[in-house]
mmCIF file of C-alpha atoms and ligand atoms in Angstrom:
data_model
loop_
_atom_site.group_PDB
_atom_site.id
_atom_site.type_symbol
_atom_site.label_atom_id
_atom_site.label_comp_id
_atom_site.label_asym_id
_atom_site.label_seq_id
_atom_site.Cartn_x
_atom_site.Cartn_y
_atom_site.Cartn_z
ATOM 1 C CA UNK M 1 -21.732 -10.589 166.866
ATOM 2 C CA UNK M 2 -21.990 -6.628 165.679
ATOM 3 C CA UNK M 3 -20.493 -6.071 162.417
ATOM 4 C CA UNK M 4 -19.685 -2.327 161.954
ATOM 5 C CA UNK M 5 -19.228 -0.982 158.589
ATOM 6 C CA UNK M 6 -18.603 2.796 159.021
ATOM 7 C CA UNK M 7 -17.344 5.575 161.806
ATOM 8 C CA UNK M 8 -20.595 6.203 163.012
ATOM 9 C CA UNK M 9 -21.945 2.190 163.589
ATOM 10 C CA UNK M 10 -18.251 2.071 165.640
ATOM 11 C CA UNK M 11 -18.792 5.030 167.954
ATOM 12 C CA UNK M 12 -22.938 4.040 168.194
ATOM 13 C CA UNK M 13 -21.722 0.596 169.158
ATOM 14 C CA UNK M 14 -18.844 2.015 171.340
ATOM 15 C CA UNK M 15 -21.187 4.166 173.472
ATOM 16 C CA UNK M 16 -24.020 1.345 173.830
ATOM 17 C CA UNK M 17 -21.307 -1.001 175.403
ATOM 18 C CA UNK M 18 -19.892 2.008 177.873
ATOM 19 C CA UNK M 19 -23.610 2.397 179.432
ATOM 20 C CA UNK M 20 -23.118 -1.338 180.338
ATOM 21 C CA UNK M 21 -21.653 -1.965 183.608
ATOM 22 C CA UNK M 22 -19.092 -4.611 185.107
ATOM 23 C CA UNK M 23 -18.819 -4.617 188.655
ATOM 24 C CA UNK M 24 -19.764 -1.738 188.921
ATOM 25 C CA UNK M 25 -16.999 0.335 186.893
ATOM 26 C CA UNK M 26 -17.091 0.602 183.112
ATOM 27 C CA UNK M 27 -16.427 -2.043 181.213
ATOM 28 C CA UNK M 28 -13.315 -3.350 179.678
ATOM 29 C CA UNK M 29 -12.801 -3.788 176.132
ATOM 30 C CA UNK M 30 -10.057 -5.447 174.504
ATOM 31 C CA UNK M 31 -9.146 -5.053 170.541
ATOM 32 C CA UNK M 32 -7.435 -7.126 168.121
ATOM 33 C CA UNK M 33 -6.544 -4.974 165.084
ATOM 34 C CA UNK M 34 -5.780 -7.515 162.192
ATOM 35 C CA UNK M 35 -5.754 -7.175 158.009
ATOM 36 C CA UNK M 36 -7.912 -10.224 158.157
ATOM 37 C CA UNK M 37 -7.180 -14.104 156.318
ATOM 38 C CA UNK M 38 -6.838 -15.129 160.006
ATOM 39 C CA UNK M 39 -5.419 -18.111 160.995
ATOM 40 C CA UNK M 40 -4.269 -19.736 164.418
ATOM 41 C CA UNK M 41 -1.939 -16.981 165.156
ATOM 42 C CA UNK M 42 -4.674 -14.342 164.931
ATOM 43 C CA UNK M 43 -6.886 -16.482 167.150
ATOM 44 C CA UNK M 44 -4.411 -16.529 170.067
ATOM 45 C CA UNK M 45 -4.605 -12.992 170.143
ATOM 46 C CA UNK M 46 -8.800 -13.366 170.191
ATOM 47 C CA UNK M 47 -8.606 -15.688 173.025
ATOM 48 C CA UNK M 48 -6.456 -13.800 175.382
ATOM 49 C CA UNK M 49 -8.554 -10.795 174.765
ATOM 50 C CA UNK M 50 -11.771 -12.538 175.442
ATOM 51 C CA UNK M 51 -10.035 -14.237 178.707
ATOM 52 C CA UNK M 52 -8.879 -10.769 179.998
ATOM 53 C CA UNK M 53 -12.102 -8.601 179.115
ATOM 54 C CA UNK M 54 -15.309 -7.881 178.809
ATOM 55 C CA UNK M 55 -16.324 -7.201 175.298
ATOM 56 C CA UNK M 56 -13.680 -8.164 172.315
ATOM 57 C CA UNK M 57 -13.483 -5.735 169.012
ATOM 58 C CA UNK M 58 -11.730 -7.450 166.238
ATOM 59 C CA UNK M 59 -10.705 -5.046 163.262
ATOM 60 C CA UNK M 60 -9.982 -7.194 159.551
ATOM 61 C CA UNK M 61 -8.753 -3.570 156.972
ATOM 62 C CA UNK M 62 -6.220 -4.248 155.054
ATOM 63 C CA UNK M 63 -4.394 -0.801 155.291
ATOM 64 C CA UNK M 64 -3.149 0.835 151.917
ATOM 65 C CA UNK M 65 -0.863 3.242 153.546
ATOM 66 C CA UNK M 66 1.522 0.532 154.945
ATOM 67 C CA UNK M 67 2.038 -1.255 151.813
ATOM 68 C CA UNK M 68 4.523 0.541 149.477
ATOM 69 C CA UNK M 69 4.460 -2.747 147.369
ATOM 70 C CA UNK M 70 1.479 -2.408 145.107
ATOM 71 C CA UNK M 71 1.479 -6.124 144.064
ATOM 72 C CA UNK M 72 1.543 -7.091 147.383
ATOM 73 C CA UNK M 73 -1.475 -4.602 148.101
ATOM 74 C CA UNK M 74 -3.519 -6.432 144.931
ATOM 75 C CA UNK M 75 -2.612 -10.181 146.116
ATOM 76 C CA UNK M 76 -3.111 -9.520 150.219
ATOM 77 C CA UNK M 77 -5.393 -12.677 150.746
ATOM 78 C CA UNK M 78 -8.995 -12.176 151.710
ATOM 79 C CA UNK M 79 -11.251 -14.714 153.692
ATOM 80 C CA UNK M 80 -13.974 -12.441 155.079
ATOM 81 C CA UNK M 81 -16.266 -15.467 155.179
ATOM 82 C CA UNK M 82 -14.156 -17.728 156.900
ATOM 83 C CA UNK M 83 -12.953 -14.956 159.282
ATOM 84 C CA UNK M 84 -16.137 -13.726 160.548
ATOM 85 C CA UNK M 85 -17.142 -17.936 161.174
ATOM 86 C CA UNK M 86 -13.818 -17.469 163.616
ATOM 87 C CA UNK M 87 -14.751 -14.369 165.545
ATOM 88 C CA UNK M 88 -18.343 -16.209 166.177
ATOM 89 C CA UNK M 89 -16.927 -19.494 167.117
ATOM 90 C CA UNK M 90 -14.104 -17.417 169.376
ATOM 91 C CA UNK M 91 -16.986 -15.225 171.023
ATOM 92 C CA UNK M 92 -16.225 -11.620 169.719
ATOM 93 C CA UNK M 93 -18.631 -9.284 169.804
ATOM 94 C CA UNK M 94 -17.944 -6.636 167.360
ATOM 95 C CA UNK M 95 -15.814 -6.953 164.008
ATOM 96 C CA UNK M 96 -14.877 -3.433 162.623
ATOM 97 C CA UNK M 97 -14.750 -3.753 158.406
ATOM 98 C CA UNK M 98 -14.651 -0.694 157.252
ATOM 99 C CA UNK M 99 -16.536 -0.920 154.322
ATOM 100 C CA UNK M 100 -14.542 2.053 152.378
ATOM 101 C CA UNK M 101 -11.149 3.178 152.490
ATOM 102 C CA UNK M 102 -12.402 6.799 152.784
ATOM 103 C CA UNK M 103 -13.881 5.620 156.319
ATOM 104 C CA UNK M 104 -10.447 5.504 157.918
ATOM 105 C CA UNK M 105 -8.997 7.954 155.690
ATOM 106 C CA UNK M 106 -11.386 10.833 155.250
ATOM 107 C CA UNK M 107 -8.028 13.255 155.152
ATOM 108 C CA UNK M 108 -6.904 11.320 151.964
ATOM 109 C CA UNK M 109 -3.980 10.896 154.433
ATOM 110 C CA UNK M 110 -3.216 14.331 154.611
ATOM 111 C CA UNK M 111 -1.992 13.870 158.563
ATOM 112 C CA UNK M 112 0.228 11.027 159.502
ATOM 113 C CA UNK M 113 2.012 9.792 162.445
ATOM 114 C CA UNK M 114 5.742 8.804 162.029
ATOM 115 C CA UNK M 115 8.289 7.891 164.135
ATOM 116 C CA UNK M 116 12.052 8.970 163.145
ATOM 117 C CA UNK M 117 14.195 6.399 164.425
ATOM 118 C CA UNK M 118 13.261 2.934 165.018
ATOM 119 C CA UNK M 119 10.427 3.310 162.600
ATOM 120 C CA UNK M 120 13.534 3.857 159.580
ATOM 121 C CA UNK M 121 15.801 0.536 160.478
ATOM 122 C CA UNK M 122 14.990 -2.917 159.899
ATOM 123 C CA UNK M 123 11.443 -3.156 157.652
ATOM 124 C CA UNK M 124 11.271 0.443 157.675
ATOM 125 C CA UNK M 125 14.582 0.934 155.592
ATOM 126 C CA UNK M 126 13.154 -1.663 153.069
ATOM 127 C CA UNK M 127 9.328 -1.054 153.175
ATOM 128 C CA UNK M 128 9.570 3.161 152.767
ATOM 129 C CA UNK M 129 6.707 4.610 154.846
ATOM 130 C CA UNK M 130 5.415 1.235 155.798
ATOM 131 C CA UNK M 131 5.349 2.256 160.008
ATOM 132 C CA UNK M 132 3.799 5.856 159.326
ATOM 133 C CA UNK M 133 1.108 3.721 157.400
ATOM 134 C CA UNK M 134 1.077 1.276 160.520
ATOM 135 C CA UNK M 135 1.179 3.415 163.244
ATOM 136 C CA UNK M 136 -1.469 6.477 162.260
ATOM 137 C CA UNK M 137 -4.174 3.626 161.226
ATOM 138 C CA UNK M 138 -3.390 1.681 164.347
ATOM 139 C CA UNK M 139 -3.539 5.507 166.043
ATOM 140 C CA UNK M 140 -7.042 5.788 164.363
ATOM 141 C CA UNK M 141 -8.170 2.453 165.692
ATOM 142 C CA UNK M 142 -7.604 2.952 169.261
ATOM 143 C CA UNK M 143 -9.541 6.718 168.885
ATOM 144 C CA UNK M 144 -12.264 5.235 167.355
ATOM 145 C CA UNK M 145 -12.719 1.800 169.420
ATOM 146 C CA UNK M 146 -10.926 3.181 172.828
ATOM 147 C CA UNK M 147 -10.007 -0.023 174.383
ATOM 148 C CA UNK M 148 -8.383 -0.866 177.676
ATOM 149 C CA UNK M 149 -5.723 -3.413 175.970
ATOM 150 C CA UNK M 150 -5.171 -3.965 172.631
ATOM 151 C CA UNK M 151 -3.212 -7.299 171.310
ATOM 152 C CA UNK M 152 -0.673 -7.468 168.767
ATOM 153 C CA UNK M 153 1.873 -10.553 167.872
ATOM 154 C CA UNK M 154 5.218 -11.035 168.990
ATOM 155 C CA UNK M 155 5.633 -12.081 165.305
ATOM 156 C CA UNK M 156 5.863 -8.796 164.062
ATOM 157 C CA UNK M 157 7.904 -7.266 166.956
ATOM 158 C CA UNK M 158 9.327 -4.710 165.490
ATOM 159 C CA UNK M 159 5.326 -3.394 164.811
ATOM 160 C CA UNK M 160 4.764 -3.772 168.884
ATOM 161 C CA UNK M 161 8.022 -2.167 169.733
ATOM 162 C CA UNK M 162 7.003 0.825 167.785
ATOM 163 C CA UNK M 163 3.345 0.907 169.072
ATOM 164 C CA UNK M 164 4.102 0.891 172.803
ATOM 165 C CA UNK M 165 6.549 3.379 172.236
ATOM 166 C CA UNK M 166 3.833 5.467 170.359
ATOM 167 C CA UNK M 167 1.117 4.652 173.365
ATOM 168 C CA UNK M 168 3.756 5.916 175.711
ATOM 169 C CA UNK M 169 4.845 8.600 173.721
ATOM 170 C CA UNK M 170 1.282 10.193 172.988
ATOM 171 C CA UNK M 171 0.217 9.206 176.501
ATOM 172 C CA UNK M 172 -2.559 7.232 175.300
ATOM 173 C CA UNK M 173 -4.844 5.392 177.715
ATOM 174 C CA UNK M 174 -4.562 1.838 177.213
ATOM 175 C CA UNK M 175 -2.107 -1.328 177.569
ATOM 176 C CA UNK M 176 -0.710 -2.841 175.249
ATOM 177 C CA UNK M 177 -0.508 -6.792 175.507
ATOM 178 C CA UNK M 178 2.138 -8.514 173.357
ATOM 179 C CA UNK M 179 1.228 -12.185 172.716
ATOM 180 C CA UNK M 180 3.691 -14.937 171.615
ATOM 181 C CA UNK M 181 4.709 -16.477 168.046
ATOM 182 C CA UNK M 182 2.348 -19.111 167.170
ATOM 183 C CA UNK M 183 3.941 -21.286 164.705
ATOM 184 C CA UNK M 184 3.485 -24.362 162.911
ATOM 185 C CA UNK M 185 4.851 -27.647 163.975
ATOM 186 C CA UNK M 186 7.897 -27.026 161.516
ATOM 187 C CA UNK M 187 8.682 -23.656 163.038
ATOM 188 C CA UNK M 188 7.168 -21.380 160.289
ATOM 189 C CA UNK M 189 5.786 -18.169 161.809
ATOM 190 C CA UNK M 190 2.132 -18.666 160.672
ATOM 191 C CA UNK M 191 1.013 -15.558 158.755
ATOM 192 C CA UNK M 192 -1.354 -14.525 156.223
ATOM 193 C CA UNK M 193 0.650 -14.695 153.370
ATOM 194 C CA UNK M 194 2.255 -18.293 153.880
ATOM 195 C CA UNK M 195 -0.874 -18.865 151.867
ATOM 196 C CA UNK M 196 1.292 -17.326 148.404
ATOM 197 C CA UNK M 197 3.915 -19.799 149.172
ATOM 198 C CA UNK M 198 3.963 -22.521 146.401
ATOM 199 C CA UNK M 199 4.370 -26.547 148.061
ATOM 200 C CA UNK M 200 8.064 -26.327 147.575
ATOM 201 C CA UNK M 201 8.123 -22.627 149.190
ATOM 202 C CA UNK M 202 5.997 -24.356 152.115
ATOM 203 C CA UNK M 203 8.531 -26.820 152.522
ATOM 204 C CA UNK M 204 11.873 -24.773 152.703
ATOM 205 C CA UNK M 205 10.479 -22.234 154.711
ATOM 206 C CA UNK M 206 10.801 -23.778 158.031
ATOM 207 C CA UNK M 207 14.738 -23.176 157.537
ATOM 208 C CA UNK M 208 14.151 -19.338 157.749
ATOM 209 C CA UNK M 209 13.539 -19.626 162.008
ATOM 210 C CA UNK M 210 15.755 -22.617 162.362
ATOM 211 C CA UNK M 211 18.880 -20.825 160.557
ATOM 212 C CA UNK M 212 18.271 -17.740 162.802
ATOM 213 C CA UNK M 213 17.813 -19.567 165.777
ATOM 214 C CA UNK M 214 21.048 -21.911 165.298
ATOM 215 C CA UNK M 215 23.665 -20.073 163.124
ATOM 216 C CA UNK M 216 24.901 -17.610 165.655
ATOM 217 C CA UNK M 217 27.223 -15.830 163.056
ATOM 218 C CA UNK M 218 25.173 -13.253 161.351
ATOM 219 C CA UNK M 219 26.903 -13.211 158.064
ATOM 220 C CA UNK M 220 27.397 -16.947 157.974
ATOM 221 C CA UNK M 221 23.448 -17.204 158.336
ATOM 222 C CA UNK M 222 22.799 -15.004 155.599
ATOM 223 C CA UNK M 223 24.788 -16.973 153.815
ATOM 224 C CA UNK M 224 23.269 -20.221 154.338
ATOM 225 C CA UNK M 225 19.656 -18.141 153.382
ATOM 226 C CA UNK M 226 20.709 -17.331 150.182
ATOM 227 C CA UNK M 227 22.225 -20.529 149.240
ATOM 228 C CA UNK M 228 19.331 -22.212 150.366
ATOM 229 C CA UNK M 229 16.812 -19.861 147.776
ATOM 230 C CA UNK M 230 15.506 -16.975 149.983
ATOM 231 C CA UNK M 231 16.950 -13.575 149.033
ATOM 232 C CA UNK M 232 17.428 -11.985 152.488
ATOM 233 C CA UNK M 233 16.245 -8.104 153.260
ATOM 234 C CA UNK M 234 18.113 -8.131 156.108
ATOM 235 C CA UNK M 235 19.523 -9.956 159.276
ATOM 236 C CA UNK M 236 19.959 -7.821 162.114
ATOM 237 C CA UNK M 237 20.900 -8.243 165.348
ATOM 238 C CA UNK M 238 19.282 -5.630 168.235
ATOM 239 C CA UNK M 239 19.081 -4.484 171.656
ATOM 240 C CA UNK M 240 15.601 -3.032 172.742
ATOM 241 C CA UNK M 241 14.395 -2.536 176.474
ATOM 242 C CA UNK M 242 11.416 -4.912 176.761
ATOM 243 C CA UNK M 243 9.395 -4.409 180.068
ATOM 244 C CA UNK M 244 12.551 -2.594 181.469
ATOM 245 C CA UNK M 245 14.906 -5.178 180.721
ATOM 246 C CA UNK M 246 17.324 -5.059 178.036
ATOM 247 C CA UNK M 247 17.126 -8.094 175.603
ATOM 248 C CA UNK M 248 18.811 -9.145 172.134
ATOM 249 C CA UNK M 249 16.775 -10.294 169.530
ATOM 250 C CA UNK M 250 17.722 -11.072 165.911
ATOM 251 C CA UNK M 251 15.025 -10.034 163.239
ATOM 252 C CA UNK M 252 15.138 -11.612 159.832
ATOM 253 C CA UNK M 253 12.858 -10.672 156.694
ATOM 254 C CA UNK M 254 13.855 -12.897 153.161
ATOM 255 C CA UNK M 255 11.811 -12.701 150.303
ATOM 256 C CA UNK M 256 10.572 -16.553 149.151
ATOM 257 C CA UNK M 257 9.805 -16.647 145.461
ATOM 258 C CA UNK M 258 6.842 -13.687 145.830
ATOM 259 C CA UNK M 259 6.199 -13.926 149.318
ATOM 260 C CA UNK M 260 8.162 -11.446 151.721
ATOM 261 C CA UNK M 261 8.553 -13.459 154.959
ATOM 262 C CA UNK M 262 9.528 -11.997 158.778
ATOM 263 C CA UNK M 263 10.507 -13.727 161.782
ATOM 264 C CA UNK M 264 12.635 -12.632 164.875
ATOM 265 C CA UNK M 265 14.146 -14.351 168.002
ATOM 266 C CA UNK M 266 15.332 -13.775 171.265
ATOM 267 C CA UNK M 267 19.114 -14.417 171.419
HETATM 268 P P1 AMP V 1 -1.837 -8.975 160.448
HETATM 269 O O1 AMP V 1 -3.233 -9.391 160.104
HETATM 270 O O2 AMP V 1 -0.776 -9.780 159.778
HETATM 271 O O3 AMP V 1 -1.639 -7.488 160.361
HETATM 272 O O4 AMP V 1 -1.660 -9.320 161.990
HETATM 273 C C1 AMP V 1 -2.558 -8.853 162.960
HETATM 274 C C2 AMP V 1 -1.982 -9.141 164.330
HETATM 275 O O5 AMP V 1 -1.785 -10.543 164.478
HETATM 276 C C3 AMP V 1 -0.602 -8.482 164.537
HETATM 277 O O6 AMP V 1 -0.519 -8.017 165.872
HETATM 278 C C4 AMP V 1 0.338 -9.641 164.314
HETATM 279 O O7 AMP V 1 1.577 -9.497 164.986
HETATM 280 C C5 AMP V 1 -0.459 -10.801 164.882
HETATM 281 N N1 AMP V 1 0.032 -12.063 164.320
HETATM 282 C C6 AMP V 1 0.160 -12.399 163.020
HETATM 283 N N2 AMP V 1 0.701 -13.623 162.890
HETATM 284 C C7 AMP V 1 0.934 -14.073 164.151
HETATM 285 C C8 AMP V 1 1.489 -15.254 164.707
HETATM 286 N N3 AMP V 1 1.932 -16.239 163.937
HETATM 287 N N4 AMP V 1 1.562 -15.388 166.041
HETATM 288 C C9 AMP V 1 1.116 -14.364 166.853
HETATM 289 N N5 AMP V 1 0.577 -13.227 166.399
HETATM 290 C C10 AMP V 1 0.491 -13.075 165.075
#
């Protein structure tokens, strides 16, 4: 497994694997952009990648343009160690690290992409400028790594709505796979930062996906939330066209003591 460190080791590494053949076209390469402490939910995306193509790039930055929370910038978990030990075992063959910030941001972030509509409701009308920070690093990625398909969660689907719209929009030449929830036996979204929640957190979590799932009134819900000790963002209910097909899906995030959670179903 290839780690690469700076711009140059990704676009060596990136030209080595074109001159490779597979079947006798180019190769197909599949990348998992992450912000690393990976767990399960992480490694589903890892697996489909390696089952649909030929060489799997993982990416572990955690982006500062996307957080406009600086505590939650300074206590982002980190488990390089353990990450890279689940790449190997999971057969990737290239981890992007970047080993400075001024590797993916060499503009200072001088040039952005944004998105004016979508991009504004939901997170974006609590986290200011959190999907310009997504979507230009996630724009940098796919320049720098140019894979066929890249994989992103279901679990943060308001991130995936905006990215296919941006592939589509910027006519960019890849697919993007969406890959389901993976959650713990309780129902808790796994994510990086259940790792902040305290035991009793842990425990009353759970309620967050089963009170969106089964309280079909919307204020009534956010209600029950609040009683129960998270402090809900918001509780919205949308309709998006997914592969062409109109569908209604309810998005939650509730902050839980320090931890900012997110979760969404289809309704
Ligand atoms: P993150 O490291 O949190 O930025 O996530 C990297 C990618 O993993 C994103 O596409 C997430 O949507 C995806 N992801 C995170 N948690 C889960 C989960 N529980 N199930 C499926 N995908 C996930």
């Amino acid at each position: 497994m290839k780690i690469l460190r700076t711009i140059s080791d990704c676009k060596q590494w990136r030209a080595q694997v074109s001159l490779e053949k597979s079947n006798h076209s180019s190769p197909t390469i599949g990348f998992v952009p992450t912000m690393g402490a990976l767990h399960i939910g992480h490694e589903s995306l890892i697996k489909t990648s390696r089952k649909e193509n030929d060489f799997t790039v993982l990416s572990i930055f955690v982006n500062p343009t996307q957080f406009n929370n600086p505590d939650d910038l300074k206590n982002y978990p980190s488990t390089i160690e353990k990450d890279l030990e689940m790449a190997e075992k999971n057969g990737v063959n290239a981890v992007f690290i970047p080993e400075s910030i001024d590797q993916l941001y060499p503009d200072q972030y001088r040039f952005k992409v944004s998105e004016s509509e979508f991009s504004r409701e939901l997170c974006g009308a609590h986290r200011p400028g959190h999907f310009d920070g997504v979507l230009t690093v996630v724009m940098k990625l796919f320049n720098l790594i140019n894979p066929t398909r890249a994989y992103f969660g279901e679990k943060d689907h308001q991130q995936l709505t905006l990215i296919k719209d941006m592939v589509n929009s910027f006519f960019l030449p890849l697919e993007i796979v969406a890959c389901p929830t993976v959650r713990e036996t309780s129902g808790l979204a796994m994510s990086s930062r259940n790792t902040r929640l305290s035991t009793a957190e842990l425990a009353l979590a759970p309620k967050l996906f089963e009170t969106i799932k089964q309280i079909k009134n919307k204020e009534q819900a956010i209600k029950k939330l609040n009683d129960m000790g998270f402090l809900v963002d918001y509780l919205e209910d949308q309709t998006h066209f997914e592969n062409d097909r109109p569908k209604m899906r309810r998005y939650v995030a509730a902050t839980l003591g320090k931890v900012r959670l997110i979760d969404n179903v289809e309704i």
